Tab-separated table of C-alpha atoms in Angstrom:
chain	number	residue	atom	x	y	z
F	1384	MET	CA	35.840	-13.838	-30.033
F	1385	HIS	CA	38.470	-16.240	-31.316
F	1386	VAL	CA	37.544	-19.910	-31.250
F	1387	GLN	CA	40.486	-21.927	-32.482
F	1388	ASP	CA	40.933	-25.615	-33.188
F	1389	THR	CA	42.039	-27.612	-30.169
F	1390	HIS	CA	41.865	-30.982	-31.998
F	1391	TRP	CA	38.783	-32.081	-30.127
F	1392	SER	CA	36.939	-34.975	-31.719
F	1393	SER	CA	33.188	-34.582	-32.063
F	1394	ALA	CA	32.702	-37.252	-29.411
F	1395	ALA	CA	35.212	-35.795	-26.973
F	1396	ALA	CA	33.392	-35.122	-23.746
F	1397	ILE	CA	34.033	-32.570	-21.118
F	1398	ALA	CA	33.813	-33.884	-17.576
F	1399	PRO	CA	30.280	-34.533	-16.313
F	1400	HIS	CA	28.547	-31.563	-14.746
F	1401	GLY	CA	30.101	-31.012	-11.384
F	1402	GLY	CA	32.722	-33.731	-11.966
F	1403	ALA	CA	36.452	-33.597	-12.401
F	1404	VAL	CA	38.326	-34.129	-15.651
F	1405	ASN	CA	40.464	-37.200	-15.033
F	1406	ALA	CA	41.972	-38.309	-18.309
F	1407	ALA	CA	44.232	-36.827	-20.948
F	1408	ALA	CA	42.736	-36.897	-24.412
F	1409	GLY	CA	44.026	-39.551	-26.733
F	1410	ASN	CA	46.739	-41.059	-24.522
F	1411	GLY	CA	44.646	-43.096	-22.105
F	1412	ARG	CA	46.409	-41.626	-19.097
F	1413	ALA	CA	44.211	-41.175	-16.074
F	1414	ASP	CA	44.629	-38.859	-13.153
F	1415	GLY	CA	43.131	-41.041	-10.442
F	1416	PRO	CA	41.489	-39.736	-7.283
F	1417	ARG	CA	43.910	-38.356	-4.731
F	1418	THR	CA	44.155	-40.028	-1.368
F	1419	ALA	CA	45.266	-36.836	0.376
F	1420	PRO	CA	44.391	-33.162	-0.086
F	1421	LEU	CA	46.733	-30.908	-2.020
F	1422	ARG	CA	49.393	-29.059	-0.079
F	1423	VAL	CA	48.617	-25.388	0.452
F	1424	ASP	CA	51.166	-24.251	-2.120
F	1425	ALA	CA	49.990	-26.842	-4.668
F	1426	GLN	CA	46.368	-25.779	-4.197
F	1427	ARG	CA	47.351	-22.143	-4.602
F	1428	ASN	CA	49.239	-22.933	-7.814
F	1429	LEU	CA	46.228	-24.824	-9.167
F	1430	GLU	CA	43.947	-21.860	-8.474
F	1431	HIS	CA	46.417	-19.505	-10.163
F	1432	VAL	CA	46.618	-21.758	-13.220
F	1433	LEU	CA	42.838	-22.030	-13.553
F	1434	ARG	CA	42.370	-18.280	-13.155
F	1435	ALA	CA	45.113	-17.575	-15.689
F	1436	ALA	CA	43.664	-20.115	-18.137
F	1437	ARG	CA	40.243	-18.474	-17.973
F	1438	GLU	CA	41.803	-15.074	-18.642
F	1439	VAL	CA	44.128	-16.192	-21.431
F	1440	PHE	CA	41.596	-18.368	-23.239
F	1441	GLY	CA	38.951	-15.664	-22.814
F	1442	GLU	CA	41.238	-13.091	-24.441
F	1443	LEU	CA	42.995	-15.185	-27.091
F	1444	GLY	CA	40.768	-18.204	-27.616
F	1445	TYR	CA	41.453	-21.842	-26.870
F	1446	GLY	CA	44.332	-21.820	-29.365
F	1447	ALA	CA	46.523	-19.876	-26.919
F	1448	PRO	CA	49.638	-21.861	-25.882
F	1449	MET	CA	50.169	-23.338	-22.445
F	1450	GLU	CA	53.232	-21.101	-22.051
F	1451	ASP	CA	50.923	-18.067	-22.028
F	1452	VAL	CA	48.852	-19.649	-19.270
F	1453	ALA	CA	51.975	-20.402	-17.208
F	1454	ARG	CA	53.293	-16.866	-17.692
F	1455	ARG	CA	49.994	-15.324	-16.586
F	1456	ALA	CA	49.860	-17.650	-13.568
F	1457	ARG	CA	53.499	-16.823	-12.717
F	1458	VAL	CA	54.470	-20.459	-12.535
F	1459	GLY	CA	56.710	-22.647	-14.671
F	1460	VAL	CA	55.088	-24.426	-17.603
F	1461	GLY	CA	56.097	-27.710	-15.942
F	1462	THR	CA	53.824	-26.839	-13.044
F	1463	VAL	CA	50.909	-26.477	-15.461
F	1464	TYR	CA	51.635	-29.816	-17.108
F	1465	ARG	CA	51.911	-31.584	-13.751
F	1466	ARG	CA	48.298	-30.670	-13.050
F	1467	PHE	CA	47.056	-30.962	-16.644
F	1468	PRO	CA	48.969	-33.583	-18.699
F	1469	SER	CA	47.900	-31.979	-21.968
F	1470	LYS	CA	46.398	-28.715	-23.115
F	1471	ASP	CA	43.257	-30.574	-24.108
F	1472	VAL	CA	42.666	-31.584	-20.486
F	1473	LEU	CA	42.970	-27.977	-19.331
F	1474	VAL	CA	40.672	-26.732	-22.087
F	1475	ARG	CA	38.046	-29.282	-21.146
F	1476	ARG	CA	38.261	-28.311	-17.483
F	1477	ILE	CA	37.712	-24.621	-18.250
F	1478	ALA	CA	34.964	-25.272	-20.801
F	1479	GLU	CA	33.134	-27.599	-18.406
F	1480	GLU	CA	33.239	-25.002	-15.627
F	1481	GLU	CA	31.911	-22.243	-17.886
F	1482	THR	CA	29.182	-24.505	-19.277
F	1483	ALA	CA	28.087	-25.294	-15.708
F	1484	ARG	CA	28.138	-21.595	-14.832
F	1485	LEU	CA	25.921	-20.704	-17.794
F	1486	THR	CA	23.526	-23.507	-16.855
F	1487	GLU	CA	23.170	-22.148	-13.325
F	1488	GLN	CA	22.581	-18.635	-14.668
F	1489	ALA	CA	19.836	-19.965	-16.950
F	1490	ARG	CA	18.207	-21.846	-14.085
F	1491	ALA	CA	18.306	-18.752	-11.901
F	1492	ALA	CA	16.580	-16.724	-14.621
F	1493	LEU	CA	13.884	-19.400	-15.008
F	1494	GLY	CA	13.270	-19.597	-11.278
F	1495	GLN	CA	13.338	-15.905	-10.401
F	1496	GLU	CA	11.584	-14.189	-13.318
F	1497	ASP	CA	7.873	-14.716	-13.959
F	1498	GLU	CA	7.784	-12.847	-17.266
F	1499	PRO	CA	9.232	-14.928	-20.164
F	1500	TRP	CA	11.012	-12.023	-21.855
F	1501	SER	CA	12.421	-10.771	-18.562
F	1502	ALA	CA	13.777	-14.258	-17.852
F	1503	LEU	CA	15.483	-14.547	-21.231
F	1504	SER	CA	16.929	-11.042	-21.162
F	1505	ARG	CA	18.122	-11.502	-17.575
F	1506	PHE	CA	19.956	-14.682	-18.565
F	1507	LEU	CA	21.581	-12.935	-21.517
F	1508	ARG	CA	22.659	-9.911	-19.499
F	1509	THR	CA	24.053	-12.001	-16.642
F	1510	SER	CA	25.907	-14.342	-18.981
F	1511	VAL	CA	27.400	-11.579	-21.092
F	1512	ALA	CA	28.497	-9.645	-18.000
F	1513	SER	CA	30.232	-12.752	-16.607
F	1514	GLY	CA	32.186	-13.288	-19.836
F	1515	ALA	CA	31.251	-16.979	-19.875
F	1516	GLY	CA	30.341	-16.820	-23.553
F	1517	ARG	CA	33.997	-16.388	-24.475
F	1518	LEU	CA	34.769	-19.772	-22.921
F	1519	LEU	CA	32.012	-22.003	-24.244
F	1520	PRO	CA	33.241	-25.321	-25.683
F	1521	PRO	CA	34.348	-24.797	-29.300
F	1522	GLN	CA	32.101	-27.558	-30.657
F	1523	VAL	CA	29.072	-25.907	-29.059
F	1524	LEU	CA	29.768	-22.585	-30.766
F	1525	ALA	CA	30.383	-24.358	-34.067
F	1526	GLY	CA	27.051	-26.128	-33.644
F	1527	ALA	CA	25.360	-22.872	-32.656
F	1528	ALA	CA	26.607	-21.192	-35.828
F	1529	GLN	CA	25.332	-24.076	-37.939
F	1530	ASP	CA	22.049	-24.086	-36.046
F	1531	SER	CA	21.567	-20.363	-36.627
F	1532	ALA	CA	22.428	-20.649	-40.319
F	1533	GLY	CA	19.950	-23.488	-40.683
F	1534	SER	CA	17.179	-21.487	-39.031
F	1535	ALA	CA	17.728	-18.268	-40.990
F	1536	GLY	CA	14.438	-17.159	-42.433
F	1537	ALA	CA	12.488	-19.831	-40.567
F	1538	VAL	CA	8.983	-18.989	-39.396
F	1539	ASP	CA	8.007	-22.114	-37.482
F	1540	GLU	CA	9.502	-24.938	-35.439
F	1541	ALA	CA	9.509	-27.331	-38.390
F	1542	ARG	CA	12.044	-25.099	-40.140
F	1543	VAL	CA	14.564	-25.156	-37.296
F	1544	PRO	CA	15.915	-28.702	-37.849
F	1545	GLN	CA	18.952	-28.442	-35.535
F	1546	GLN	CA	16.911	-27.446	-32.474
F	1547	ARG	CA	14.869	-30.504	-31.637
F	1548	ALA	CA	13.678	-32.354	-28.578
F	1549	GLN	CA	15.000	-35.834	-27.905
F	1550	PRO	CA	12.461	-38.618	-27.325
F	1551	ALA	CA	13.913	-39.357	-23.897
F	1552	GLY	CA	14.878	-36.613	-21.498
F	1553	GLY	CA	13.713	-33.680	-23.622
F	1554	GLU	CA	17.256	-32.461	-24.236
F	1555	LEU	CA	18.121	-30.249	-27.162
F	1556	ARG	CA	21.040	-30.806	-29.509
F	1557	LEU	CA	22.835	-28.376	-31.764
F	1558	VAL	CA	25.351	-30.588	-33.525
F	1559	PRO	CA	23.926	-33.034	-36.095
F	1560	GLY	CA	24.957	-36.604	-35.399
F	1561	GLU	CA	26.213	-35.927	-31.875
F	1562	SER	CA	25.325	-38.799	-29.579
F	1563	ALA	CA	23.000	-38.087	-26.689
F	1564	GLY	CA	25.547	-39.675	-24.362
F	1565	ALA	CA	28.280	-37.235	-25.400
F	1566	ALA	CA	26.002	-34.269	-24.760
F	1567	GLU	CA	25.004	-35.595	-21.333
F	1568	ASP	CA	28.584	-36.357	-20.338
F	1569	SER	CA	29.787	-32.881	-21.208
F	1570	GLY	CA	26.999	-31.019	-19.429
F	1571	VAL	CA	26.202	-29.319	-22.732
F	1572	GLY	CA	22.905	-31.185	-23.073
F	1573	VAL	CA	21.731	-29.802	-19.735
F	1574	LEU	CA	22.671	-26.267	-20.769
F	1575	LEU	CA	20.777	-26.591	-24.050
F	1576	ASP	CA	17.745	-27.971	-22.255
F	1577	VAL	CA	17.533	-25.089	-19.764
F	1578	VAL	CA	18.207	-22.400	-22.381
F	1579	GLY	CA	15.640	-24.133	-24.582
F	1580	GLN	CA	13.047	-23.640	-21.853
F	1581	LEU	CA	13.803	-19.913	-21.774
F	1582	VAL	CA	13.486	-19.721	-25.558
F	1583	GLU	CA	10.246	-21.695	-25.695
F	1584	ARG	CA	8.609	-19.619	-22.951
F	1585	ALA	CA	9.478	-16.348	-24.657
F	1586	ARG	CA	8.327	-17.668	-28.033
F	1587	ALA	CA	5.042	-18.993	-26.631
F	1588	ALA	CA	4.384	-15.595	-25.059
F	1589	GLY	CA	4.835	-13.969	-28.470
F	1590	GLU	CA	7.799	-11.930	-27.238
F	1591	LEU	CA	10.542	-13.731	-29.174
F	1592	ARG	CA	10.843	-13.900	-32.927
F	1593	PRO	CA	9.588	-17.336	-34.049
F	1594	ASP	CA	12.760	-18.059	-36.039
F	1595	VAL	CA	15.130	-17.551	-33.087
F	1596	SER	CA	16.795	-20.777	-31.927
F	1597	VAL	CA	18.836	-21.852	-28.933
F	1598	GLY	CA	21.877	-21.533	-31.190
F	1599	ASP	CA	21.070	-17.882	-31.805
F	1600	VAL	CA	20.919	-17.231	-28.059
F	1601	LEU	CA	24.306	-18.874	-27.496
F	1602	LEU	CA	25.835	-16.827	-30.306
F	1603	VAL	CA	24.479	-13.651	-28.709
F	1604	ILE	CA	26.228	-14.598	-25.459
F	1605	ALA	CA	29.489	-15.249	-27.294
F	1606	THR	CA	29.521	-12.202	-29.555
F	1607	ALA	CA	28.233	-9.666	-27.032
F	1608	ALA	CA	31.225	-10.212	-24.734
F	1609	PRO	CA	34.155	-8.595	-26.563
F	1610	SER	CA	37.584	-8.683	-24.977
F	1611	LEU	CA	38.904	-5.144	-24.599
F	1612	PRO	CA	41.978	-4.043	-22.632
F	1613	ASP	CA	40.043	-1.494	-20.573
F	1614	ALA	CA	37.462	-3.053	-18.231
F	1615	ALA	CA	35.157	-0.028	-18.255
F	1616	GLN	CA	35.200	0.156	-22.042
F	1617	GLN	CA	34.532	-3.555	-22.271
F	1618	ALA	CA	31.519	-3.328	-19.948
F	1619	ALA	CA	30.090	-0.371	-21.856
F	1620	ALA	CA	30.644	-2.016	-25.246
F	1621	SER	CA	29.066	-5.271	-24.069
F	1622	ALA	CA	26.000	-3.514	-22.667
F	1623	ARG	CA	25.519	-1.468	-25.830
F	1624	LEU	CA	25.941	-4.440	-28.149
F	1625	LEU	CA	23.598	-6.586	-26.092
F	1626	ASP	CA	20.893	-3.904	-26.160
F	1627	ILE	CA	21.080	-3.917	-29.955
F	1628	LEU	CA	21.008	-7.722	-30.170
F	1629	LEU	CA	18.062	-7.970	-27.781
F	1630	GLU	CA	16.096	-5.611	-29.994
F	1631	GLY	CA	16.843	-7.927	-32.892
F	1632	LEU	CA	15.598	-10.980	-31.008
F	1633	ARG	CA	12.317	-9.476	-29.820
F	1634	SER	CA	9.089	-10.046	-31.691
F	1635	ARG	CA	7.336	-6.932	-33.010
F	1636	PRO	CA	3.690	-6.488	-34.036
F	1637	ALA	CA	3.177	-6.653	-37.765
């Protein structure tokens, strides 16, 4: 997976969960609420742009140019910029949608699987199959990598400093120094909270290695979803890689 710099500041927030991105980063311009629905052709163009953006960013990373998105959507680049005044706005829209999708997949696993390991593995398999891991917000993956590095070799919760509960709300953070408000606004805090529940249940049941963190789980989702030109090969490679990674996560008797 290629995660490239999109010049996001550490406090830059994606739209609230379920909300719409309404401002361009850094220029103060706001895209206020519309008083009338989009025309049919405008709505169709928007859907094409969003679909193309998910495909292009999933294949090439968030560093891919807007021209590639326009070409894939078969619209002029001006059409893309009319809907998204800057690339940063489009990136945030896609990242927010994928974060929300992962959160719903985690909730479904929690609600529909009684066995802790089955719940965690179901979430991982569903998320990898959907390809959402390739479109997680860049700062989350950077935090996940730091979280995992910090927890390497850890044997108890005290040695996983980046995965910690907040005094209010019980949310988990991955990025040191990130404000709780930024995490809540982006929807990332909710994702970390729900995935944290899956991790804690599996750990408490003795089925997950004690040093595995939420960051490790997010990295599994990201790395087990390679982008290959052939869809069948991609599905087979993802399934095989995930099987190997799941074996690495699972606790084994001494």
